[in-house]
Short mmCIF file of C-alpha atoms in Angstrom, two decimals:
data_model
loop_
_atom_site.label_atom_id
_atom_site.label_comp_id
_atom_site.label_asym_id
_atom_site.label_seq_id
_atom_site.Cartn_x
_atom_site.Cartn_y
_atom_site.Cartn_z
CA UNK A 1 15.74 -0.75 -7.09
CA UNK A 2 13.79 2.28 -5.20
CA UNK A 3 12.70 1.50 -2.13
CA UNK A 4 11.57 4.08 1.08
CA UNK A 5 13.31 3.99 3.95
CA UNK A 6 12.66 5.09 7.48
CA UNK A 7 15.60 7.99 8.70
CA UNK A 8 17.74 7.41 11.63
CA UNK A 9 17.22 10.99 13.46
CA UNK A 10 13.92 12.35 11.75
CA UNK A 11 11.62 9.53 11.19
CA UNK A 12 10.65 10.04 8.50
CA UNK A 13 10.14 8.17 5.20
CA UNK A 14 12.75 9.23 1.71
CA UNK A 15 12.83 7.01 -1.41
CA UNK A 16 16.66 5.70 -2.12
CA UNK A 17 18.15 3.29 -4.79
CA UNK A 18 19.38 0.40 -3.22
CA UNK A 19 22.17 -1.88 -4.44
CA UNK A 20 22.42 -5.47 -2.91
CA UNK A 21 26.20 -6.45 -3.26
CA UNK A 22 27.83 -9.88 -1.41
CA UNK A 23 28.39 -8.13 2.40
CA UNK A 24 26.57 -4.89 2.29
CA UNK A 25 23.34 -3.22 1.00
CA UNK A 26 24.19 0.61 -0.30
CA UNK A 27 21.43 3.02 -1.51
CA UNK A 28 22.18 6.41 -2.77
CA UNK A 29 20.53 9.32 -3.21
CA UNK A 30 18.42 10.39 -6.54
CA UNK A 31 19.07 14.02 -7.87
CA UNK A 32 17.15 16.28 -10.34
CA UNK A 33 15.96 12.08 -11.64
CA UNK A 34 19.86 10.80 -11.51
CA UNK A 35 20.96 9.11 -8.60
CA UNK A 36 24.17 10.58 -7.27
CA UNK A 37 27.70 8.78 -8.51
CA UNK A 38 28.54 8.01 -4.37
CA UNK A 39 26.41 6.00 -1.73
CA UNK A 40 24.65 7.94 0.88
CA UNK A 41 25.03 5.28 3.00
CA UNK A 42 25.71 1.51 3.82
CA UNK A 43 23.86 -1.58 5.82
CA UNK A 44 26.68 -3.74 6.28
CA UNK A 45 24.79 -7.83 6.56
CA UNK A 46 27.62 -9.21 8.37
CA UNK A 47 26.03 -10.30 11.70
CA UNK A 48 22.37 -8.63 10.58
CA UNK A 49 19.23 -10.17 11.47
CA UNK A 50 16.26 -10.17 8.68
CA UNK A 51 12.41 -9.55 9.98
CA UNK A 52 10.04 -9.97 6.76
CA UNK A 53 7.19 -9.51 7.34
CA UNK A 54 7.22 -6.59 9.89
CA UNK A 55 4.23 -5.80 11.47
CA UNK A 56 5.84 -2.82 13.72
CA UNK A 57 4.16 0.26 11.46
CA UNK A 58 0.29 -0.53 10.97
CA UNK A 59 -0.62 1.62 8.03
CA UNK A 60 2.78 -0.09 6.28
CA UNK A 61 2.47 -3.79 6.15
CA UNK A 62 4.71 -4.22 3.27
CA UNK A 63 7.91 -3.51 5.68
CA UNK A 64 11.45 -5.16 6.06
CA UNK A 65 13.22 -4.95 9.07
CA UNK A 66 17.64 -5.11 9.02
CA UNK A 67 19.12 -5.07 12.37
CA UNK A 68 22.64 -4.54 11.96
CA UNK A 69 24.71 -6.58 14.77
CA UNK A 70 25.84 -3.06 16.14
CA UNK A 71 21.53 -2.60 16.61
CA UNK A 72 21.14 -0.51 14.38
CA UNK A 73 17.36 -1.11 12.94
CA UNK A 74 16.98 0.08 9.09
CA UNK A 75 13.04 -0.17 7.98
CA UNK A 76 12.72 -0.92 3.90
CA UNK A 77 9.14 -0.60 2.21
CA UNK A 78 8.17 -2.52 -0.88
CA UNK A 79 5.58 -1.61 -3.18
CA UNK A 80 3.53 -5.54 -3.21
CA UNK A 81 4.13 -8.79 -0.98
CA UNK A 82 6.17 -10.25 -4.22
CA UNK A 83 8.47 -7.33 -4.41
CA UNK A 84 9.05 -8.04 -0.40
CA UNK A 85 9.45 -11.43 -0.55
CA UNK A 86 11.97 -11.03 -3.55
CA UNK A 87 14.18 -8.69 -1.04
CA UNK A 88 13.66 -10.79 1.39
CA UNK A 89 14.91 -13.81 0.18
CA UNK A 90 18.03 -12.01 -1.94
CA UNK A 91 18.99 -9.87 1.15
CA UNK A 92 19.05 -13.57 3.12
CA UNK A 93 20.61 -15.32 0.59
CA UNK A 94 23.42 -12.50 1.21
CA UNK A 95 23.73 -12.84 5.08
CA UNK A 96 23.73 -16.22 4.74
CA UNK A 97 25.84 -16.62 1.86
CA UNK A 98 28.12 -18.99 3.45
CA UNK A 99 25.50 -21.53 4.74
CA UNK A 100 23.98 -22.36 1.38
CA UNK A 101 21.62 -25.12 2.84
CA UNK A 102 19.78 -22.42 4.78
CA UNK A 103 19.06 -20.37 1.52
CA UNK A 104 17.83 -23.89 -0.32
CA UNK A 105 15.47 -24.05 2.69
CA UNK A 106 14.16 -20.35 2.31
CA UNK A 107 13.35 -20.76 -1.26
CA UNK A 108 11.68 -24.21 -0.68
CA UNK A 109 9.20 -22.43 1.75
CA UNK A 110 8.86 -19.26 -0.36
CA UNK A 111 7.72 -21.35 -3.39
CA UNK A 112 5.79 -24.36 -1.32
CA UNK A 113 2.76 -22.55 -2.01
CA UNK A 114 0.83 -20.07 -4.82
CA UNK A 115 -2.02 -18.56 -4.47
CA UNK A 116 -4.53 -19.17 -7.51
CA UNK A 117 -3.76 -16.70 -10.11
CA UNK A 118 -7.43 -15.72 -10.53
CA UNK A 119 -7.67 -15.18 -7.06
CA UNK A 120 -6.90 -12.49 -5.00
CA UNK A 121 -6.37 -11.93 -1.14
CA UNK A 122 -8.90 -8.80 -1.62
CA UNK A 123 -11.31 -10.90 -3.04
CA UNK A 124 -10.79 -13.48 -0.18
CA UNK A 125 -11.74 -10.76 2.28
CA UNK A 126 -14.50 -9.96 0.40
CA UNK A 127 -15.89 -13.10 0.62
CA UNK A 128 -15.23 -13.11 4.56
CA UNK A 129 -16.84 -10.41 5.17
CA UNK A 130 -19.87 -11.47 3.01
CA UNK A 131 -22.89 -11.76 5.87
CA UNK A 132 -24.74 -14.88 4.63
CA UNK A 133 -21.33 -16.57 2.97
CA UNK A 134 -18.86 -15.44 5.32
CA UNK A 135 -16.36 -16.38 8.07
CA UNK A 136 -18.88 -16.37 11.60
CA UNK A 137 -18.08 -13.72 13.54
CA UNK A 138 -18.46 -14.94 17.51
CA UNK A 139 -17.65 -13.65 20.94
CA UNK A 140 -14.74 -15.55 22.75
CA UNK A 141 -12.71 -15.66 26.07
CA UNK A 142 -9.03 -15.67 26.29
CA UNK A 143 -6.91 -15.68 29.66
CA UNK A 144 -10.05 -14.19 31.23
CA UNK A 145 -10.33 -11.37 28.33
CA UNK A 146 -13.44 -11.09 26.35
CA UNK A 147 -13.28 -10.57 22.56
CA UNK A 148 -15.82 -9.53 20.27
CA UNK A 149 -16.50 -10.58 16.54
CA UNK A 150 -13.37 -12.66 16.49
CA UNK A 151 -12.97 -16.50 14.76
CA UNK A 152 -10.69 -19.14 15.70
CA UNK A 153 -8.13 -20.43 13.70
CA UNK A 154 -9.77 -23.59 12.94
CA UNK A 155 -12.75 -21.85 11.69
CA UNK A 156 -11.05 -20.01 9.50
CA UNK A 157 -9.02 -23.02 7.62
CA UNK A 158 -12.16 -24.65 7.55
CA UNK A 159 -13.93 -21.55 5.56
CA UNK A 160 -11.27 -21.84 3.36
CA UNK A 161 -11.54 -25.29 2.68
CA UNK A 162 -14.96 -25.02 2.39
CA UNK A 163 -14.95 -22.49 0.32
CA UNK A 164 -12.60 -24.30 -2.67
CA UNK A 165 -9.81 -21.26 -1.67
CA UNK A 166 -7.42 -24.19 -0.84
CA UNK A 167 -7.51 -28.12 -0.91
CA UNK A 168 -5.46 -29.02 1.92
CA UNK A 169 -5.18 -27.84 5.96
CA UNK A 170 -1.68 -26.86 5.11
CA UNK A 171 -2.56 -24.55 1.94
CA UNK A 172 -5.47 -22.88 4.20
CA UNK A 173 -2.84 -22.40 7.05
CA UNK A 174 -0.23 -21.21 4.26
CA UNK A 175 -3.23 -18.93 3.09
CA UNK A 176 -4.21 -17.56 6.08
CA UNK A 177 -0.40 -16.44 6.98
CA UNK A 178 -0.45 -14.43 3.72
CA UNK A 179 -3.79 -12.29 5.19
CA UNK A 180 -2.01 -11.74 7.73
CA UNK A 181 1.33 -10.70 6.25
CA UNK A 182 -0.71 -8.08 4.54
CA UNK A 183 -2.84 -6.98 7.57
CA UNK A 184 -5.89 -8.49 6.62
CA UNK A 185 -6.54 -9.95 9.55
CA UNK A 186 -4.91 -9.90 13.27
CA UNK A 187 -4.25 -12.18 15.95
CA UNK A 188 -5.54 -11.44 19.39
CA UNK A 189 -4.98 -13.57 22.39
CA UNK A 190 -1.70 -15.46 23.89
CA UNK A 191 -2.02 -18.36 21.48
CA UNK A 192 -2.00 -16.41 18.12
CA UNK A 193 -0.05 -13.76 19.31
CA UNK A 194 3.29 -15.66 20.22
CA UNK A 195 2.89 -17.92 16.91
CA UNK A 196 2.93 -14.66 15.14
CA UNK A 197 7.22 -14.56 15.86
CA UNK A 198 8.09 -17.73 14.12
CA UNK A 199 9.90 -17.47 10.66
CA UNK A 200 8.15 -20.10 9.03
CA UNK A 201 5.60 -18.80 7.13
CA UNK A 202 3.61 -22.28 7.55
CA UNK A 203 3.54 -21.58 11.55
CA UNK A 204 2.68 -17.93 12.14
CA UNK A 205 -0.93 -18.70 11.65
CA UNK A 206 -2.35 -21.49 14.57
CA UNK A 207 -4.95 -24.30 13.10
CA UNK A 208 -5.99 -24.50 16.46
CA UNK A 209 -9.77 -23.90 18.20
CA UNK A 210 -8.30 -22.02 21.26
CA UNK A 211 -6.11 -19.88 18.32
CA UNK A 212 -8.14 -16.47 18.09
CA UNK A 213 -8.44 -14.36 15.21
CA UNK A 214 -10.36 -10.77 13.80
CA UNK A 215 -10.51 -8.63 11.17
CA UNK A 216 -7.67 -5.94 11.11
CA UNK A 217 -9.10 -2.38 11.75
CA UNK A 218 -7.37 -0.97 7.92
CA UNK A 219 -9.13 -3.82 6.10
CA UNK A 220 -12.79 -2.89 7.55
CA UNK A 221 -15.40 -2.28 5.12
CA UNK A 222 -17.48 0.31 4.39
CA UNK A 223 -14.91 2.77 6.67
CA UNK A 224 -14.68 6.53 5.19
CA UNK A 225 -11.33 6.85 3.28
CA UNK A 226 -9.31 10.01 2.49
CA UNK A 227 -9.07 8.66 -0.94
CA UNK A 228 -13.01 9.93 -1.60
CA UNK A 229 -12.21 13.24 -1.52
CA UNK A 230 -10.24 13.53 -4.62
CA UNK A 231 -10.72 10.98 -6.55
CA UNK A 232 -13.98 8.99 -7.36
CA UNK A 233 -13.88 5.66 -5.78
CA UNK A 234 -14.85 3.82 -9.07
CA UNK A 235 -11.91 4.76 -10.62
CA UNK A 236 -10.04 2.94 -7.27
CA UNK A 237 -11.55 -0.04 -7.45
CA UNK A 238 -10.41 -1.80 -10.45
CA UNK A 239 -8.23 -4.66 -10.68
CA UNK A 240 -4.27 -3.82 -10.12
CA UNK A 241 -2.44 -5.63 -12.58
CA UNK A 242 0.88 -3.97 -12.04
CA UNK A 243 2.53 -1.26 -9.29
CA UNK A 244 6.01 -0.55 -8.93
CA UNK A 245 8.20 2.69 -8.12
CA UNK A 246 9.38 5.20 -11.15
CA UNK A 247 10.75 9.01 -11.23
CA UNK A 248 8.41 11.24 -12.84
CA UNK A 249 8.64 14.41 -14.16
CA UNK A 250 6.60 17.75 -12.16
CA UNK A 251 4.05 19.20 -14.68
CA UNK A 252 5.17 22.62 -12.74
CA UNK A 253 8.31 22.83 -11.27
CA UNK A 254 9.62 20.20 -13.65
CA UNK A 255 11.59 18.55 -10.86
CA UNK A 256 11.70 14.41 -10.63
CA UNK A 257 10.27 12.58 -7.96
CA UNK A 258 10.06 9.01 -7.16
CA UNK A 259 6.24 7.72 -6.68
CA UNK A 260 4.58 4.37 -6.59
CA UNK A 261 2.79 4.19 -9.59
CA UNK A 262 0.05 1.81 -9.26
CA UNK A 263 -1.88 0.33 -12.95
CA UNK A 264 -5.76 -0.82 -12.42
CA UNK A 265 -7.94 -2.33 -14.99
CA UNK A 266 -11.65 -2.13 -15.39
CA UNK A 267 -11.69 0.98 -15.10
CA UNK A 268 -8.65 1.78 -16.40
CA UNK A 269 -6.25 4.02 -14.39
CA UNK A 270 -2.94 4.88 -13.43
CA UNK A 271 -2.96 6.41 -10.23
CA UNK A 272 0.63 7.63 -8.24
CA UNK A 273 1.30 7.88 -4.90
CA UNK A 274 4.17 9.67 -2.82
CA UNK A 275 5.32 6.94 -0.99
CA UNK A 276 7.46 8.92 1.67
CA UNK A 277 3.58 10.38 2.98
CA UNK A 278 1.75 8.04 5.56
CA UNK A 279 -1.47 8.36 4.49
CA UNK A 280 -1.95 5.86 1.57
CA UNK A 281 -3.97 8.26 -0.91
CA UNK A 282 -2.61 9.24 -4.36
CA UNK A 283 -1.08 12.35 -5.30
CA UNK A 284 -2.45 12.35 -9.06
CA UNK A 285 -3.79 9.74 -11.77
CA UNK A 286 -5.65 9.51 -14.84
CA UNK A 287 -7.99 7.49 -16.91
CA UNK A 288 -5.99 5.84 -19.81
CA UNK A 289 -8.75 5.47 -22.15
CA UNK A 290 -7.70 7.23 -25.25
CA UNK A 291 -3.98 7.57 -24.19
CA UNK A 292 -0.93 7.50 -26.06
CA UNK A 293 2.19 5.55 -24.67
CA UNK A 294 5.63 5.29 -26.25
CA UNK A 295 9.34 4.90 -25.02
CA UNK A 296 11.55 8.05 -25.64
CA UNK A 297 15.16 7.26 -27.06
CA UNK A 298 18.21 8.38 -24.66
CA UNK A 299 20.47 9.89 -27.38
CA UNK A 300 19.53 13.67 -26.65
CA UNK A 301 16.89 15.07 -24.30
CA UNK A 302 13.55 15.36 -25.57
CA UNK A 303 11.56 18.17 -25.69
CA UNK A 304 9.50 18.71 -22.67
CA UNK A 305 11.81 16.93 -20.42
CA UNK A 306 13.96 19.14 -18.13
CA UNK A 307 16.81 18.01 -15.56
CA UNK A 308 19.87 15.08 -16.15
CA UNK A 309 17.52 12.32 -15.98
CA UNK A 310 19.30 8.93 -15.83
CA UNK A 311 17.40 7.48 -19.11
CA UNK A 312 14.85 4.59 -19.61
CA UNK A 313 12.44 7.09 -20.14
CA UNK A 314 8.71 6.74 -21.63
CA UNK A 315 5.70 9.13 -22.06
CA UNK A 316 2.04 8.91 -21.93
CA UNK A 317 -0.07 11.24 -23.35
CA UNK A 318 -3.85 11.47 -22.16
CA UNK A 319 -6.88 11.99 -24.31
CA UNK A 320 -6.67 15.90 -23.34
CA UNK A 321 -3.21 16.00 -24.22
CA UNK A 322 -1.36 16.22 -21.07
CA UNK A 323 1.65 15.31 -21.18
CA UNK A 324 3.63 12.30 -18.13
CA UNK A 325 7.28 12.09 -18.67
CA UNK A 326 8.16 8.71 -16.89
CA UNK A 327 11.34 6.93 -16.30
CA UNK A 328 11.80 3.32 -15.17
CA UNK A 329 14.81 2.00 -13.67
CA UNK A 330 15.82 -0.46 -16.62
CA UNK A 331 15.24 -0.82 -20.43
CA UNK A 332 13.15 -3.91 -19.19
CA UNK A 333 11.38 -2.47 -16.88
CA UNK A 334 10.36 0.07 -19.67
CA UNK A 335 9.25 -2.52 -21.71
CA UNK A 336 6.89 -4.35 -18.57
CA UNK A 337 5.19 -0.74 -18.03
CA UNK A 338 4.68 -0.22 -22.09
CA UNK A 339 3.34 -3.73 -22.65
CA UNK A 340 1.29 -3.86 -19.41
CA UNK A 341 -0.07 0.14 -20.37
CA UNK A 342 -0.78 -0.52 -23.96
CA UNK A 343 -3.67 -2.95 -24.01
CA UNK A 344 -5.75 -0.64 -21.44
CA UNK A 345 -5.47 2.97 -23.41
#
């Protein structure tokens, strides 16, 4: 699948297909919408060390981090915490693959919790921050440093609790990991800090009164975003039933380009985003109200579409007939984006 990666000399962020095989990850390079018929490079997993989540890039919490056992440090970026954890575990399963006990263990702990369907962790925050409802903001002192609007982690599992988000201390611990996994929330302090490198997802986050905790700067409500200046924030703040990378197709220079394409209910948008950029705005969207959306056969280019594209390809046409040439990765994955399109146009 696509997936951005961090460069070696530049530092900078280009989307590559990546191919998980037994001993090595490869990812290759996409071309005029094709990807190119050899690698442009290898991670070999032999001796490599696995950081999910990593926390190292702020504005990116959906990272993974590959150490190779030569040091070399490779950063992958998923589009949601599923997507992640999916690498994740398939990426262990291969370094591991000869200590199949260890991989049994991993996918008991991935799947020893799920969050509510009809709940989200946004909506959790929301709730947090609410000023009559919420989690009690409070001064505290740690190792002789003073902290402002911070919680402890007691407080917090309590909140939970309290607030029907999970039944158990565990859950609300489990919970609480996953807000901040997705930078949510932060840990500041010795305590919460140094729990932060365990593995076990159960353990990064401290049910503890001396454990302190705060709201992470990115999450902060009511904060100006870039996002206002081109696109109305209504049409950002529906519900995101589905996001994933695709190529599309220039509307000028007819060239493909990989971008996170991110589907939102009530309203009803697809918005994309350039995921190589670090500001997290999108590049272009529309309302889907009125739209048309069909898959394109792969016997013969169509009309319209320009370049060797690799196939799997679908269009959407908007209410003032502009035209999106689209392709997914898979026939399947064409399907997902069809079905999951359709119901909102």
């Amino acid at each position: 699948g696509f997936l951005p990666l961090q460069g070696h000399v530049v530092r900078n962020w280009k989307v590559r297909w990546f191919v998980l095989l037994q001993d090595k990850l490869l990812y290759y390079k996409i071309e005029g919408g094709k990807k190119e018929p050899s690698p442009k490079g290898r991670i070999l997993l032999d001796g490599c060390t696995i950081t999910c989540p990593c926390l190292e890039y702020e504005n990116r919490p959906l990272l993974i981090k590959l150490k190779t056992k030569t040091n070399t440090d490779y950063f992958l970026e998923c589009c949601s915490r599923e997507e992640r954890d999916s690498w994740a575990l398939d990426i262990t399963g291969a370094i591991h693959a000869g200590h199949p006990v260890q991989v049994q263990e991993l996918h008991r702990m991935k799947n020893s919790f799920k969050l509510l369907e009809n709940i989200s962790l946004h909506d959790i925050v929301e709730r947090m921050y609410d000023s009559s409802t919420g989690i009690k903001l409070t001064r505290n002192l740690d190792q002789g440093n003073r902290y402002k609007e911070t919680f402890t982690g007691s407080a917090l599992v309590d909140w939970l609790i309290s607030n029907s988000f999970a039944v158990s201390r565990f859950e609300a611990v489990t919970l609480a990991s996953m807000l901040m996994d997705e930078n949510f929330i932060r840990p500041v302090g010795v305590r919460s800090t140094e729990a932060m490198r365990s593995s076990d997802l159960s353990e990064k986050f401290l049910d503890d009164s001396t454990a302190l905790y705060m709201f992470a700067e990115s999450s902060k409500k009511n904060t100006s975003s870039k996002e206002e200046v081109h696109f109305n924030i209504s049409e950002l703040s529906g519900k995101i039933v589905k996001q994933g990378f695709l190529v599309k197709q220039g509307h000028k220079r007819k060239n493909w380009k990989v971008r996170k394409f991110v589907l939102r209910a009530d309203p009803a948008f697809l918005h994309y985003y350039d995921p190589t950029k670090e500001e997290n705005k999108p590049v272009g969207g529309f309302s889907l109200r009125g739209c048309l959306v069909s898959a394109l056969e792969d016997n013969g280019v169509p009309a319209g579409v320009k370049g060797n594209v690799q196939g799997n390809l679908f269009k959407i046409i908007t209410k003032n007939d502009i035209h999106y040439y689209i392709q997914a990765s898979s026939k399947a994955e064409r399907v997902q984006w069809i079905e999951a399109i359709k119901p909102l146009t």
